[in-house]
Amino acid sequence: MHYVKKLYSSDIIGYLMIFGAGTLWGTIGLFVKLLSGVGASTSLIAFMRLFMGFCILIPIMLCTGGLKIFKIDKKGLIQCLLLGILSQAIFNYCYNVSIGSVGVATASILLYTAPVFVCIMSKIIFKELIGSYKIFALIINLAGCFLMVTGGDLSYFKISAVGISFGLAAAFLYSLVTIIGKIASGNIHPFTVVFYSFLFGWLMLGIISAPWQSIGAVSGLNFWIYAFGYGLIPTVGSYLLYMGGLGKNLEISKVPIIASVETVVATLIGVFVFKEKLNFINVLGIIILLSSIVIMNMKLKENEIEDGN
């Protein structure tokens, strides 16, 4: 019984770290709007996020672990390479193509199918059980996201074979953060995983879009302040919490549901900071999404009590 309580406590910390990561990710829209407001292009914004995150991590890692924390074996380097290229660089490319083809609302809805991919892969790779309550939580989570993004107005939803294909590809690549991150977190320090994934990510984005060509036009003080905040809060802070949480004894299929609090935070920032309108349907979407997170944790608690008896 003592072991079960200790294990449950560790799980709670892990899920709280995932929740915290999602909360910080919810500020992404704030920084994107601030950077866009000073003239930064979409490709430059994506590049600066990873590049600034990479730079910010260097002194943090030196202070916490010295040079030894940068050491990584070949297997770990390959995992970080996959994270950086697939889940950072190519993900951003696919998501931007989807937005350009079907709009922000539809692309966002397609991105929120990522938990479905995580659920499927967690069963195949980690042999997790997919019970009816998980399926129910996934369904209402997706429904909540849909209502928050569209406000119930179906005119926001656009159809395009290219846009939908790239949107689903972005969702799959986004889901790999959880899967590959879980595999890597078992053997590598979270700081190290995040550092090398950022490194490979900004290098790949640089090759794809050459964003520095436009940096001269926006290199004022405000741009660098916003870029630093973007690299620190929804990038370094969120990924360190996320990878740290994945290192705990968590059910991976539950992780993206809990991290979806990002959508709620983003919506509330839009209302309170940018004075965006929030109707009854948006509020209903928030309640539904938060309910999916509660369902996951209520079920977890019940399972732990049963195990303890």
Short mmCIF file of N, CA, C and O in Angstrom, two decimals, residues 19-80:
data_model
loop_
_atom_site.label_atom_id
_atom_site.label_comp_id
_atom_site.label_asym_id
_atom_site.label_seq_id
_atom_site.Cartn_x
_atom_site.Cartn_y
_atom_site.Cartn_z
N PHE A 19 0.45 19.21 -17.40
CA PHE A 19 -0.55 20.29 -17.35
C PHE A 19 0.13 21.65 -17.41
O PHE A 19 -0.33 22.56 -18.11
N GLY A 20 1.23 21.80 -16.67
CA GLY A 20 1.99 23.04 -16.69
C GLY A 20 2.56 23.33 -18.06
O GLY A 20 2.55 24.48 -18.53
N ALA A 21 3.06 22.29 -18.74
CA ALA A 21 3.59 22.47 -20.09
C ALA A 21 2.51 22.95 -21.04
O ALA A 21 2.72 23.86 -21.84
N GLY A 22 1.33 22.34 -20.94
CA GLY A 22 0.21 22.76 -21.78
C GLY A 22 -0.19 24.20 -21.53
O GLY A 22 -0.50 24.94 -22.46
N THR A 23 -0.16 24.60 -20.25
CA THR A 23 -0.49 25.98 -19.89
C THR A 23 0.48 26.95 -20.55
O THR A 23 0.07 27.99 -21.10
N LEU A 24 1.78 26.64 -20.50
CA LEU A 24 2.77 27.52 -21.12
C LEU A 24 2.64 27.51 -22.64
O LEU A 24 2.83 28.55 -23.29
N TRP A 25 2.32 26.37 -23.24
CA TRP A 25 2.11 26.31 -24.68
C TRP A 25 0.95 27.20 -25.10
O TRP A 25 0.89 27.70 -26.22
N GLY A 26 0.01 27.41 -24.18
CA GLY A 26 -1.14 28.24 -24.49
C GLY A 26 -0.78 29.69 -24.77
O GLY A 26 -1.59 30.45 -25.32
N THR A 27 0.44 30.11 -24.39
CA THR A 27 0.87 31.49 -24.64
C THR A 27 1.51 31.67 -26.02
O THR A 27 1.92 32.78 -26.36
N ILE A 28 1.59 30.60 -26.80
CA ILE A 28 2.22 30.69 -28.12
C ILE A 28 1.56 31.76 -28.98
O ILE A 28 2.23 32.59 -29.61
N GLY A 29 0.22 31.76 -29.02
CA GLY A 29 -0.49 32.74 -29.84
C GLY A 29 -0.17 34.17 -29.46
O GLY A 29 -0.09 35.05 -30.33
N LEU A 30 0.01 34.41 -28.17
CA LEU A 30 0.36 35.76 -27.69
C LEU A 30 1.67 36.23 -28.31
O LEU A 30 1.75 37.34 -28.85
N PHE A 31 2.68 35.37 -28.24
CA PHE A 31 4.00 35.76 -28.77
C PHE A 31 4.00 35.83 -30.30
O PHE A 31 4.69 36.68 -30.87
N VAL A 32 3.25 34.95 -30.94
CA VAL A 32 3.16 35.01 -32.40
C VAL A 32 2.55 36.33 -32.85
O VAL A 32 3.04 36.97 -33.79
N LYS A 33 1.50 36.79 -32.15
CA LYS A 33 0.87 38.06 -32.51
C LYS A 33 1.80 39.23 -32.24
O LYS A 33 1.86 40.19 -33.02
N LEU A 34 2.54 39.16 -31.14
CA LEU A 34 3.48 40.24 -30.82
C LEU A 34 4.59 40.32 -31.87
O LEU A 34 4.96 41.41 -32.32
N LEU A 35 5.12 39.17 -32.26
CA LEU A 35 6.19 39.14 -33.26
C LEU A 35 5.67 39.53 -34.64
O LEU A 35 6.35 40.23 -35.39
N SER A 36 4.46 39.09 -34.97
CA SER A 36 3.86 39.48 -36.25
C SER A 36 3.64 40.99 -36.29
O SER A 36 3.80 41.63 -37.33
N GLY A 37 3.31 41.55 -35.13
CA GLY A 37 3.05 42.98 -35.04
C GLY A 37 4.26 43.85 -35.31
O GLY A 37 4.11 45.02 -35.68
N VAL A 38 5.47 43.29 -35.14
CA VAL A 38 6.68 44.06 -35.44
C VAL A 38 7.27 43.67 -36.79
O VAL A 38 8.40 44.02 -37.12
N GLY A 39 6.48 42.92 -37.56
CA GLY A 39 6.87 42.63 -38.94
C GLY A 39 7.54 41.29 -39.20
O GLY A 39 8.00 41.04 -40.33
N ALA A 40 7.61 40.40 -38.22
CA ALA A 40 8.26 39.10 -38.43
C ALA A 40 7.37 38.18 -39.27
O ALA A 40 6.17 38.11 -39.06
N SER A 41 7.98 37.48 -40.21
CA SER A 41 7.24 36.53 -41.05
C SER A 41 6.99 35.24 -40.29
O SER A 41 7.60 34.97 -39.25
N THR A 42 6.09 34.41 -40.82
CA THR A 42 5.76 33.14 -40.18
C THR A 42 6.98 32.24 -40.06
O THR A 42 7.21 31.62 -39.01
N SER A 43 7.78 32.16 -41.12
CA SER A 43 8.96 31.30 -41.10
C SER A 43 10.00 31.81 -40.10
O SER A 43 10.65 31.02 -39.42
N LEU A 44 10.14 33.14 -40.01
CA LEU A 44 11.10 33.71 -39.06
C LEU A 44 10.66 33.45 -37.62
O LEU A 44 11.48 33.14 -36.75
N ILE A 45 9.36 33.55 -37.36
CA ILE A 45 8.84 33.31 -36.02
C ILE A 45 9.10 31.87 -35.60
O ILE A 45 9.54 31.61 -34.47
N ALA A 46 8.83 30.91 -36.48
CA ALA A 46 9.07 29.50 -36.17
C ALA A 46 10.56 29.25 -35.91
O ALA A 46 10.92 28.51 -34.98
N PHE A 47 11.41 29.85 -36.72
CA PHE A 47 12.85 29.68 -36.57
C PHE A 47 13.34 30.27 -35.26
O PHE A 47 14.10 29.64 -34.53
N MET A 48 12.91 31.49 -34.94
CA MET A 48 13.38 32.17 -33.74
C MET A 48 12.96 31.46 -32.48
O MET A 48 13.66 31.50 -31.47
N ARG A 49 11.81 30.81 -32.51
CA ARG A 49 11.36 30.06 -31.33
C ARG A 49 12.38 29.01 -30.93
O ARG A 49 12.81 28.92 -29.78
N LEU A 50 12.79 28.18 -31.89
CA LEU A 50 13.73 27.10 -31.59
C LEU A 50 15.15 27.63 -31.37
O LEU A 50 15.87 27.15 -30.50
N PHE A 51 15.55 28.64 -32.16
CA PHE A 51 16.90 29.17 -32.04
C PHE A 51 17.09 29.86 -30.70
O PHE A 51 18.10 29.65 -30.02
N MET A 52 16.12 30.68 -30.28
CA MET A 52 16.22 31.36 -28.99
C MET A 52 16.14 30.35 -27.85
O MET A 52 16.86 30.47 -26.84
N GLY A 53 15.29 29.34 -28.00
CA GLY A 53 15.21 28.30 -26.99
C GLY A 53 16.53 27.58 -26.82
O GLY A 53 16.98 27.30 -25.69
N PHE A 54 17.18 27.29 -27.94
CA PHE A 54 18.49 26.65 -27.95
C PHE A 54 19.52 27.50 -27.22
O PHE A 54 20.27 27.01 -26.37
N CYS A 55 19.54 28.79 -27.53
CA CYS A 55 20.51 29.71 -26.90
C CYS A 55 20.25 29.87 -25.40
O CYS A 55 21.19 29.90 -24.60
N ILE A 56 18.98 29.96 -25.02
CA ILE A 56 18.63 30.13 -23.61
C ILE A 56 19.03 28.90 -22.79
O ILE A 56 19.44 29.00 -21.62
N LEU A 57 18.93 27.73 -23.40
CA LEU A 57 19.23 26.49 -22.68
C LEU A 57 20.71 26.35 -22.34
O LEU A 57 21.05 25.70 -21.34
N ILE A 58 21.60 26.92 -23.15
CA ILE A 58 23.04 26.74 -22.94
C ILE A 58 23.48 27.19 -21.55
O ILE A 58 24.08 26.40 -20.80
N PRO A 59 23.23 28.44 -21.13
CA PRO A 59 23.65 28.84 -19.78
C PRO A 59 22.92 28.07 -18.67
O PRO A 59 23.50 27.80 -17.61
N ILE A 60 21.65 27.73 -18.91
CA ILE A 60 20.89 26.97 -17.91
C ILE A 60 21.54 25.61 -17.67
O ILE A 60 21.72 25.16 -16.53
N MET A 61 21.91 24.95 -18.75
CA MET A 61 22.51 23.62 -18.65
C MET A 61 23.91 23.68 -18.03
O MET A 61 24.29 22.82 -17.24
N LEU A 62 24.67 24.72 -18.38
CA LEU A 62 26.01 24.88 -17.81
C LEU A 62 25.95 25.09 -16.30
O LEU A 62 26.78 24.57 -15.56
N CYS A 63 24.93 25.84 -15.86
CA CYS A 63 24.80 26.12 -14.42
C CYS A 63 24.29 24.92 -13.65
O CYS A 63 24.64 24.73 -12.48
N THR A 64 23.45 24.11 -14.27
CA THR A 64 22.84 22.99 -13.55
C THR A 64 23.65 21.69 -13.63
O THR A 64 23.62 20.89 -12.69
N GLY A 65 24.36 21.47 -14.73
CA GLY A 65 25.05 20.19 -14.87
C GLY A 65 26.44 20.27 -15.46
O GLY A 65 27.12 19.25 -15.61
N GLY A 66 26.88 21.47 -15.83
CA GLY A 66 28.20 21.59 -16.44
C GLY A 66 28.24 20.98 -17.82
O GLY A 66 27.21 20.65 -18.41
N LEU A 67 29.45 20.80 -18.33
CA LEU A 67 29.61 20.27 -19.69
C LEU A 67 29.12 18.84 -19.84
O LEU A 67 28.72 18.43 -20.92
N LYS A 68 29.12 18.08 -18.74
CA LYS A 68 28.74 16.67 -18.83
C LYS A 68 27.28 16.48 -19.23
O LYS A 68 26.91 15.44 -19.79
N ILE A 69 26.43 17.50 -18.97
CA ILE A 69 25.01 17.37 -19.30
C ILE A 69 24.78 17.44 -20.81
O ILE A 69 23.72 17.05 -21.31
N PHE A 70 25.78 17.90 -21.56
CA PHE A 70 25.68 17.95 -23.02
C PHE A 70 26.04 16.62 -23.68
O PHE A 70 25.82 16.45 -24.87
N LYS A 71 26.60 15.70 -22.89
CA LYS A 71 27.01 14.42 -23.45
C LYS A 71 25.80 13.57 -23.80
O LYS A 71 24.83 13.51 -23.06
N ILE A 72 25.86 12.92 -24.96
CA ILE A 72 24.76 12.08 -25.41
C ILE A 72 25.31 10.97 -26.29
O ILE A 72 26.24 11.18 -27.06
N ASP A 73 24.73 9.77 -26.17
CA ASP A 73 25.22 8.65 -26.99
C ASP A 73 24.56 8.68 -28.37
O ASP A 73 23.68 9.50 -28.65
N LYS A 74 24.99 7.77 -29.22
CA LYS A 74 24.52 7.75 -30.61
C LYS A 74 23.02 7.51 -30.68
O LYS A 74 22.32 8.16 -31.46
N LYS A 75 22.52 6.58 -29.87
CA LYS A 75 21.09 6.27 -29.88
C LYS A 75 20.27 7.49 -29.48
O LYS A 75 19.26 7.82 -30.11
N GLY A 76 20.71 8.17 -28.43
CA GLY A 76 20.00 9.36 -27.96
C GLY A 76 20.05 10.48 -28.98
O GLY A 76 19.07 11.21 -29.16
N LEU A 77 21.19 10.60 -29.67
CA LEU A 77 21.33 11.65 -30.68
C LEU A 77 20.37 11.41 -31.84
O LEU A 77 19.78 12.36 -32.38
N ILE A 78 20.19 10.15 -32.22
CA ILE A 78 19.25 9.81 -33.29
C ILE A 78 17.82 10.15 -32.88
O ILE A 78 17.04 10.70 -33.66
N GLN A 79 17.48 9.85 -31.63
CA GLN A 79 16.14 10.17 -31.12
C GLN A 79 15.90 11.68 -31.13
O GLN A 79 14.83 12.14 -31.52
N CYS A 80 16.90 12.43 -30.71
CA CYS A 80 16.78 13.90 -30.72
C CYS A 80 16.74 14.44 -32.15
O CYS A 80 16.05 15.44 -32.42
#
